[in-house]
PDB file of C-alpha atoms in Angstrom:
ATOM      1  CA  GLU A   4     -73.656  21.797  -8.437  1.00 95.00           C
ATOM      2  CA  VAL A   5     -71.956  19.659  -5.817  1.00 96.00           C
ATOM      3  CA  GLN A   6     -70.381  16.725  -7.580  1.00 97.00           C
ATOM      4  CA  LEU A   7     -67.699  14.070  -7.620  1.00 98.00           C
ATOM      5  CA  VAL A   8     -66.030  12.857 -10.807  1.00 98.00           C
ATOM      6  CA  GLU A   9     -63.974   9.673 -10.906  1.00 98.00           C
ATOM      7  CA  SER A  10     -61.381   8.716 -13.486  1.00 98.00           C
ATOM      8  CA  GLY A  11     -58.520   6.286 -14.015  1.00 98.00           C
ATOM      9  CA  GLY A  12     -60.366   3.027 -14.562  1.00 97.00           C
ATOM     10  CA  GLY A  13     -59.506   0.612 -17.336  1.00 98.00           C
ATOM     11  CA  LEU A  14     -58.402  -2.879 -18.291  1.00 98.00           C
ATOM     12  CA  VAL A  15     -55.417  -4.290 -16.411  1.00 98.00           C
ATOM     13  CA  LYS A  16     -53.848  -7.744 -16.185  1.00 98.00           C
ATOM     14  CA  PRO A  17     -53.893  -9.745 -12.939  1.00 98.00           C
ATOM     15  CA  GLY A  18     -51.046  -8.607 -10.723  1.00 98.00           C
ATOM     16  CA  GLY A  19     -51.052  -5.162 -12.313  1.00 98.00           C
ATOM     17  CA  SER A  20     -51.666  -1.714 -10.849  1.00 98.00           C
ATOM     18  CA  LEU A  21     -54.060   1.146 -11.416  1.00 98.00           C
ATOM     19  CA  ARG A  22     -54.581   4.534  -9.772  1.00 98.00           C
ATOM     20  CA  LEU A  23     -58.076   5.946  -9.488  1.00 98.00           C
ATOM     21  CA  SER A  24     -58.810   9.636  -8.967  1.00 98.00           C
ATOM     22  CA  CYS A  25     -61.881  11.492  -7.780  1.00 98.00           C
ATOM     23  CA  VAL A  26     -62.258  15.265  -7.972  1.00 98.00           C
ATOM     24  CA  GLY A  27     -64.824  17.120  -5.915  1.00 98.00           C
ATOM     25  CA  SER A  28     -66.373  20.458  -6.835  1.00 97.00           C
ATOM     26  CA  GLU A  29     -68.684  23.080  -5.362  1.00 97.00           C
ATOM     27  CA  PHE A  30     -68.088  22.055  -1.748  1.00 97.00           C
ATOM     28  CA  THR A  31     -65.298  22.352   0.812  1.00 97.00           C
ATOM     29  CA  PHE A  32     -63.567  19.084  -0.012  1.00 97.00           C
ATOM     30  CA  SER A  33     -61.098  19.375   2.855  1.00 97.00           C
ATOM     31  CA  SER A  34     -63.890  19.223   5.452  1.00 97.00           C
ATOM     32  CA  TYR A  35     -65.203  15.805   4.571  1.00 97.00           C
ATOM     33  CA  THR A  36     -64.253  12.186   5.083  1.00 98.00           C
ATOM     34  CA  MET A  37     -64.157  10.510   1.681  1.00 98.00           C
ATOM     35  CA  THR A  38     -64.798   6.901   0.744  1.00 98.00           C
ATOM     36  CA  TRP A  39     -64.436   4.405  -2.094  1.00 98.00           C
ATOM     37  CA  VAL A  40     -67.241   1.909  -2.660  1.00 98.00           C
ATOM     38  CA  ARG A  41     -67.226  -0.683  -5.433  1.00 98.00           C
ATOM     39  CA  GLN A  42     -69.840  -2.737  -7.218  1.00 98.00           C
ATOM     40  CA  ALA A  43     -68.947  -5.860  -9.175  1.00 98.00           C
ATOM     41  CA  PRO A  44     -71.035  -6.452 -12.313  1.00 97.00           C
ATOM     42  CA  GLY A  45     -74.529  -7.550 -11.300  1.00 95.00           C
ATOM     43  CA  LYS A  46     -73.616  -7.521  -7.609  1.00 96.00           C
ATOM     44  CA  GLY A  47     -74.200  -5.346  -4.568  1.00 97.00           C
ATOM     45  CA  LEU A  48     -72.268  -2.503  -3.008  1.00 97.00           C
ATOM     46  CA  GLU A  49     -69.008  -3.184  -1.173  1.00 98.00           C
ATOM     47  CA  TRP A  50     -67.164  -0.628   0.940  1.00 98.00           C
ATOM     48  CA  VAL A  51     -63.472  -0.449   0.030  1.00 98.00           C
ATOM     49  CA  SER A  52     -61.734   2.304   1.998  1.00 98.00           C
ATOM     50  CA  SER A  53     -62.258   5.605   3.814  1.00 98.00           C
ATOM     51  CA  ILE A  54     -59.985   8.520   4.671  1.00 98.00           C
ATOM     52  CA  SER A  55     -60.712  11.315   7.134  1.00 97.00           C
ATOM     53  CA  SER A  56     -60.598  14.976   6.183  1.00 97.00           C
ATOM     54  CA  SER A  57     -56.969  15.507   7.195  1.00 97.00           C
ATOM     55  CA  SER A  58     -55.846  11.948   6.363  1.00 96.00           C
ATOM     56  CA  GLY A  59     -55.415  11.180  10.041  1.00 97.00           C
ATOM     57  CA  TYR A  60     -57.731   8.180   9.966  1.00 97.00           C
ATOM     58  CA  ILE A  61     -57.651   5.576   7.211  1.00 98.00           C
ATOM     59  CA  TYR A  62     -59.642   2.358   6.997  1.00 97.00           C
ATOM     60  CA  TYR A  63     -59.624  -0.546   4.573  1.00 98.00           C
ATOM     61  CA  ALA A  64     -61.822  -3.554   3.907  1.00 97.00           C
ATOM     62  CA  ASP A  65     -60.071  -6.846   4.623  1.00 96.00           C
ATOM     63  CA  SER A  66     -60.394  -7.771   0.949  1.00 97.00           C
ATOM     64  CA  VAL A  67     -58.068  -4.944  -0.147  1.00 98.00           C
ATOM     65  CA  ARG A  68     -55.870  -4.245   2.888  1.00 98.00           C
ATOM     66  CA  GLY A  69     -52.197  -4.459   1.968  1.00 98.00           C
ATOM     67  CA  ARG A  70     -52.904  -4.078  -1.761  1.00 98.00           C
ATOM     68  CA  PHE A  71     -54.812  -0.776  -2.011  1.00 98.00           C
ATOM     69  CA  THR A  72     -53.767   2.639  -0.677  1.00 98.00           C
ATOM     70  CA  ILE A  73     -56.160   5.547  -0.233  1.00 98.00           C
ATOM     71  CA  SER A  74     -54.883   9.126  -0.171  1.00 98.00           C
ATOM     72  CA  ARG A  75     -56.061  12.662  -0.802  1.00 98.00           C
ATOM     73  CA  ASP A  76     -54.785  16.072  -1.845  1.00 98.00           C
ATOM     74  CA  ASN A  77     -57.046  18.694  -0.326  1.00 98.00           C
ATOM     75  CA  ALA A  78     -55.308  21.499  -2.192  1.00 98.00           C
ATOM     76  CA  LYS A  79     -56.500  19.866  -5.418  1.00 98.00           C
ATOM     77  CA  ASN A  80     -59.869  18.649  -4.088  1.00 98.00           C
ATOM     78  CA  SER A  81     -58.785  15.165  -5.026  1.00 98.00           C
ATOM     79  CA  LEU A  82     -59.131  11.644  -3.663  1.00 98.00           C
ATOM     80  CA  PHE A  83     -57.032   8.734  -4.881  1.00 98.00           C
ATOM     81  CA  LEU A  84     -56.996   4.951  -4.734  1.00 98.00           C
ATOM     82  CA  GLN A  85     -53.750   3.226  -5.637  1.00 98.00           C
ATOM     83  CA  MET A  86     -54.563  -0.386  -6.484  1.00 98.00           C
ATOM     84  CA  ASP A  87     -51.709  -2.899  -6.656  1.00 98.00           C
ATOM     85  CA  SER A  88     -51.588  -6.689  -7.059  1.00 98.00           C
ATOM     86  CA  LEU A  89     -54.959  -6.573  -8.740  1.00 98.00           C
ATOM     87  CA  ARG A  90     -57.057  -9.713  -8.930  1.00 98.00           C
ATOM     88  CA  ALA A  91     -59.980 -10.780 -11.099  1.00 98.00           C
ATOM     89  CA  GLU A  92     -62.281 -10.307  -8.105  1.00 98.00           C
ATOM     90  CA  ASP A  93     -61.362  -6.597  -7.995  1.00 98.00           C
ATOM     91  CA  THR A  94     -63.279  -6.117 -11.261  1.00 98.00           C
ATOM     92  CA  ALA A  95     -65.974  -3.591 -10.425  1.00 98.00           C
ATOM     93  CA  LEU A  96     -67.363  -0.116 -10.886  1.00 98.00           C
ATOM     94  CA  TYR A  97     -65.576   2.064  -8.329  1.00 98.00           C
ATOM     95  CA  TYR A  98     -67.503   4.969  -6.798  1.00 98.00           C
ATOM     96  CA  CYS A  99     -66.140   7.727  -4.630  1.00 98.00           C
ATOM     97  CA  ALA A 100     -68.567   9.108  -2.080  1.00 98.00           C
ATOM     98  CA  ARG A 101     -68.704  11.940   0.436  1.00 98.00           C
ATOM     99  CA  ARG A 102     -69.333  11.017   4.045  1.00 96.00           C
ATOM    100  CA  TYR A 103     -72.188  12.970   5.646  1.00 90.00           C
ATOM    101  CA  ILE A 104     -73.397  12.331   9.202  1.00 88.00           C
ATOM    102  CA  ASP A 105     -73.549   8.520   9.263  1.00 89.00           C
ATOM    103  CA  GLY A 106     -73.747   7.811   5.563  1.00 93.00           C
ATOM    104  CA  PHE A 107     -72.780   8.962   2.080  1.00 97.00           C
ATOM    105  CA  ASP A 108     -74.693  11.843   0.552  1.00 96.00           C
ATOM    106  CA  ILE A 109     -72.836  12.565  -2.694  1.00 97.00           C
ATOM    107  CA  TRP A 110     -71.659   9.846  -5.100  1.00 98.00           C
ATOM    108  CA  GLY A 111     -69.735  10.054  -8.343  1.00 98.00           C
ATOM    109  CA  GLN A 112     -70.816   8.267 -11.493  1.00 97.00           C
ATOM    110  CA  GLY A 113     -68.151   5.601 -11.046  1.00 98.00           C
ATOM    111  CA  THR A 114     -65.125   4.401 -12.997  1.00 98.00           C
ATOM    112  CA  MET A 115     -64.896   0.828 -14.259  1.00 98.00           C
ATOM    113  CA  VAL A 116     -61.935  -1.393 -13.422  1.00 98.00           C
ATOM    114  CA  THR A 117     -61.566  -4.682 -15.275  1.00 98.00           C
ATOM    115  CA  VAL A 118     -58.872  -7.163 -14.256  1.00 98.00           C
ATOM    116  CA  SER A 119     -58.384  -9.782 -16.934  1.00 97.00           C
ATOM    117  CA  SER A 120     -55.628 -11.436 -18.913  1.00 96.00           C
TER     118      SER A 120
ATOM    119  CA  GLN B  98     -72.014 -13.159   2.180  1.00 71.00           C
ATOM    120  CA  SER B  99     -72.952  -9.664   3.337  1.00 75.00           C
ATOM    121  CA  ALA B 100     -72.688  -8.637   6.983  1.00 86.00           C
ATOM    122  CA  LEU B 101     -76.192  -7.185   6.741  1.00 97.00           C
ATOM    123  CA  THR B 102     -78.983  -9.456   5.506  1.00 97.00           C
ATOM    124  CA  GLN B 103     -81.746  -8.233   3.230  1.00 98.00           C
ATOM    125  CA  PRO B 104     -84.356 -10.185   1.274  1.00 98.00           C
ATOM    126  CA  PRO B 105     -83.232 -10.417  -2.357  1.00 97.00           C
ATOM    127  CA  SER B 106     -86.577  -9.251  -3.696  1.00 97.00           C
ATOM    128  CA  ALA B 107     -89.788  -7.471  -2.778  1.00 98.00           C
ATOM    129  CA  SER B 108     -92.812  -6.398  -4.759  1.00 97.00           C
ATOM    130  CA  GLY B 109     -96.030  -4.440  -4.558  1.00 96.00           C
ATOM    131  CA  THR B 110     -98.691  -2.796  -6.644  1.00 97.00           C
ATOM    132  CA  PRO B 111     -99.034   0.965  -7.154  1.00 97.00           C
ATOM    133  CA  GLY B 112    -100.361   2.664  -4.042  1.00 97.00           C
ATOM    134  CA  GLN B 113     -99.410  -0.181  -1.727  1.00 97.00           C
ATOM    135  CA  ARG B 114     -97.029  -0.032   1.209  1.00 97.00           C
ATOM    136  CA  VAL B 115     -93.981  -2.277   1.207  1.00 98.00           C
ATOM    137  CA  ALA B 116     -91.297  -2.843   3.809  1.00 98.00           C
ATOM    138  CA  ILE B 117     -87.730  -4.035   3.316  1.00 98.00           C
ATOM    139  CA  SER B 118     -85.899  -5.549   6.254  1.00 98.00           C
ATOM    140  CA  CYS B 119     -82.207  -5.417   7.137  1.00 98.00           C
ATOM    141  CA  SER B 120     -80.772  -7.719   9.781  1.00 98.00           C
ATOM    142  CA  GLY B 121     -77.394  -7.220  11.388  1.00 97.00           C
ATOM    143  CA  SER B 122     -75.610  -7.840  14.665  1.00 97.00           C
ATOM    144  CA  SER B 123     -74.558  -6.122  17.869  1.00 96.00           C
ATOM    145  CA  SER B 124     -71.396  -4.794  16.220  1.00 96.00           C
ATOM    146  CA  ASN B 125     -73.227  -2.896  13.485  1.00 97.00           C
ATOM    147  CA  ILE B 126     -76.963  -2.170  13.599  1.00 97.00           C
ATOM    148  CA  GLY B 127     -77.137  -3.019  17.293  1.00 97.00           C
ATOM    149  CA  SER B 128     -74.718  -0.212  18.210  1.00 96.00           C
ATOM    150  CA  ARG B 129     -74.756   2.106  15.204  1.00 97.00           C
ATOM    151  CA  THR B 130     -77.209   4.009  13.089  1.00 97.00           C
ATOM    152  CA  VAL B 131     -78.481   2.716   9.759  1.00 97.00           C
ATOM    153  CA  ASN B 132     -78.775   4.408   6.401  1.00 97.00           C
ATOM    154  CA  TRP B 133     -80.597   3.360   3.261  1.00 98.00           C
ATOM    155  CA  TYR B 134     -79.788   3.852  -0.418  1.00 98.00           C
ATOM    156  CA  GLN B 135     -81.782   3.601  -3.621  1.00 98.00           C
ATOM    157  CA  GLN B 136     -80.036   2.594  -6.817  1.00 98.00           C
ATOM    158  CA  LEU B 137     -81.928   2.985 -10.066  1.00 97.00           C
ATOM    159  CA  PRO B 138     -80.720   0.874 -13.013  1.00 93.00           C
ATOM    160  CA  GLY B 139     -77.534   2.303 -14.486  1.00 93.00           C
ATOM    161  CA  SER B 140     -77.217   5.002 -11.814  1.00 97.00           C
ATOM    162  CA  ALA B 141     -75.147   5.664  -8.729  1.00 97.00           C
ATOM    163  CA  PRO B 142     -76.730   5.034  -5.334  1.00 98.00           C
ATOM    164  CA  LYS B 143     -78.746   7.815  -3.742  1.00 97.00           C
ATOM    165  CA  VAL B 144     -79.205   8.210  -0.001  1.00 97.00           C
ATOM    166  CA  LEU B 145     -82.807   7.889   1.194  1.00 97.00           C
ATOM    167  CA  ILE B 146     -82.450   7.650   4.969  1.00 97.00           C
ATOM    168  CA  PHE B 147     -79.762   8.814   7.446  1.00 95.00           C
ATOM    169  CA  SER B 148     -79.508   8.038  11.149  1.00 97.00           C
ATOM    170  CA  ASN B 149     -82.135   5.282  11.098  1.00 97.00           C
ATOM    171  CA  ASN B 150     -85.069   7.504  10.202  1.00 97.00           C
ATOM    172  CA  GLN B 151     -83.962  10.920   8.879  1.00 96.00           C
ATOM    173  CA  ARG B 152     -84.730  11.912   5.297  1.00 96.00           C
ATOM    174  CA  PRO B 153     -82.411  14.261   3.401  1.00 94.00           C
ATOM    175  CA  SER B 154     -84.123  17.205   1.780  1.00 93.00           C
ATOM    176  CA  GLY B 155     -85.728  16.202  -1.481  1.00 94.00           C
ATOM    177  CA  VAL B 156     -86.596  12.651  -0.442  1.00 96.00           C
ATOM    178  CA  PRO B 157     -90.387  12.193  -0.372  1.00 96.00           C
ATOM    179  CA  ASP B 158     -91.996  11.435   2.973  1.00 96.00           C
ATOM    180  CA  ARG B 159     -93.324   8.221   1.425  1.00 97.00           C
ATOM    181  CA  PHE B 160     -89.963   6.792   2.454  1.00 98.00           C
ATOM    182  CA  SER B 161     -89.414   6.089   6.146  1.00 98.00           C
ATOM    183  CA  GLY B 162     -86.888   4.162   8.203  1.00 98.00           C
ATOM    184  CA  SER B 163     -86.921   2.473  11.575  1.00 98.00           C
ATOM    185  CA  LYS B 164     -84.610   0.429  13.758  1.00 98.00           C
ATOM    186  CA  SER B 165     -85.121  -2.007  16.606  1.00 97.00           C
ATOM    187  CA  GLY B 166     -82.304  -3.918  18.231  1.00 97.00           C
ATOM    188  CA  THR B 167     -80.146  -5.462  15.521  1.00 97.00           C
ATOM    189  CA  SER B 168     -82.661  -4.969  12.711  1.00 98.00           C
ATOM    190  CA  ALA B 169     -83.817  -2.078  10.593  1.00 98.00           C
ATOM    191  CA  SER B 170     -86.567  -1.534   8.089  1.00 98.00           C
ATOM    192  CA  LEU B 171     -87.296   0.743   5.141  1.00 98.00           C
ATOM    193  CA  ALA B 172     -90.950   1.378   4.399  1.00 98.00           C
ATOM    194  CA  ILE B 173     -92.283   2.823   1.166  1.00 98.00           C
ATOM    195  CA  SER B 174     -95.891   3.929   1.166  1.00 97.00           C
ATOM    196  CA  GLY B 175     -97.992   4.933  -1.836  1.00 97.00           C
ATOM    197  CA  LEU B 176     -95.788   2.811  -4.090  1.00 97.00           C
ATOM    198  CA  GLN B 177     -95.052   4.320  -7.502  1.00 97.00           C
ATOM    199  CA  SER B 178     -93.608   2.817 -10.666  1.00 96.00           C
ATOM    200  CA  GLU B 179     -90.504   5.004 -10.327  1.00 96.00           C
ATOM    201  CA  ASP B 180     -89.722   3.317  -7.007  1.00 97.00           C
ATOM    202  CA  GLU B 181     -88.670   0.210  -8.912  1.00 97.00           C
ATOM    203  CA  ALA B 182     -84.996  -0.040  -7.982  1.00 97.00           C
ATOM    204  CA  GLU B 183     -82.418  -1.819  -5.832  1.00 98.00           C
ATOM    205  CA  TYR B 184     -82.362  -0.827  -2.158  1.00 98.00           C
ATOM    206  CA  TYR B 185     -79.402  -1.193   0.201  1.00 98.00           C
ATOM    207  CA  CYS B 186     -78.990  -0.765   3.940  1.00 98.00           C
ATOM    208  CA  ALA B 187     -75.631   0.159   5.462  1.00 98.00           C
ATOM    209  CA  ALA B 188     -74.014   0.744   8.836  1.00 97.00           C
ATOM    210  CA  TRP B 189     -70.585   1.084  10.423  1.00 96.00           C
ATOM    211  CA  ASP B 190     -69.298  -2.144  11.982  1.00 96.00           C
ATOM    212  CA  ASP B 191     -67.235  -1.765  15.150  1.00 96.00           C
ATOM    213  CA  SER B 192     -65.717  -5.255  14.865  1.00 95.00           C
ATOM    214  CA  LEU B 193     -64.611  -4.852  11.260  1.00 94.00           C
ATOM    215  CA  ASP B 194     -63.734  -1.157  11.635  1.00 94.00           C
ATOM    216  CA  GLY B 195     -65.471  -0.454   8.367  1.00 95.00           C
ATOM    217  CA  TRP B 196     -68.768   0.022   6.620  1.00 97.00           C
ATOM    218  CA  VAL B 197     -70.999  -2.923   5.820  1.00 97.00           C
ATOM    219  CA  PHE B 198     -73.789  -3.031   3.268  1.00 97.00           C
ATOM    220  CA  GLY B 199     -76.724  -5.350   2.873  1.00 98.00           C
ATOM    221  CA  GLY B 200     -76.815  -7.517  -0.222  1.00 97.00           C
ATOM    222  CA  GLY B 201     -79.555  -5.389  -1.733  1.00 97.00           C
ATOM    223  CA  THR B 202     -83.283  -5.840  -2.326  1.00 98.00           C
ATOM    224  CA  LYS B 203     -84.724  -5.549  -5.804  1.00 98.00           C
ATOM    225  CA  LEU B 204     -88.121  -3.888  -5.587  1.00 98.00           C
ATOM    226  CA  THR B 205     -90.574  -4.624  -8.386  1.00 97.00           C
ATOM    227  CA  VAL B 206     -93.720  -2.552  -8.856  1.00 96.00           C
ATOM    228  CA  LEU B 207     -96.281  -4.885 -10.402  1.00 92.00           C
TER     229      LEU B 207
END
């Protein structure tokens, strides 16, 4: 079954760092643009960052640019999100998603990040 | 405030047809294609519509999408209780160089 599995979430203090991971299986991971989307508790979806298949193109939302870094390791079918200088407003469930045509066809189950003192 | 505007709620009775609107601008819906997602409570989003009006395999033909100018719409016909969920529109935004989502519409089946 084609799937994405996120990990690395947790509780962190404001100003702290966290690294999220997402592993893909049963598809050619290296062929797809990958994306992180987050959802704050009780709120809607917010796009965070995207990275092209060979890491040649990287995009960030204004809300995280300069603090978050997206990367991937195609040899390990893995996507990463390094999150630094975390703020309370970064508290959310973080999903990784596979880009397909003009949208996202496969989503993980999400990993929760809580920023609180 | 989301770049794409959706009504916060919609409702209908079983068997009815409901439509959910999504309003954007020339930098997103006006120049790009729209996709729609369904999110059931406690679950990850699921894509319903690609490229304005294309359904992935497995999505019932009760779901349909359309686009005109800077607005898009998701229609659900033959409403069923299992359609009760949150629905989101999304598109790439050329000005922001990123994806934008609507704020979501909570659909209630009465």
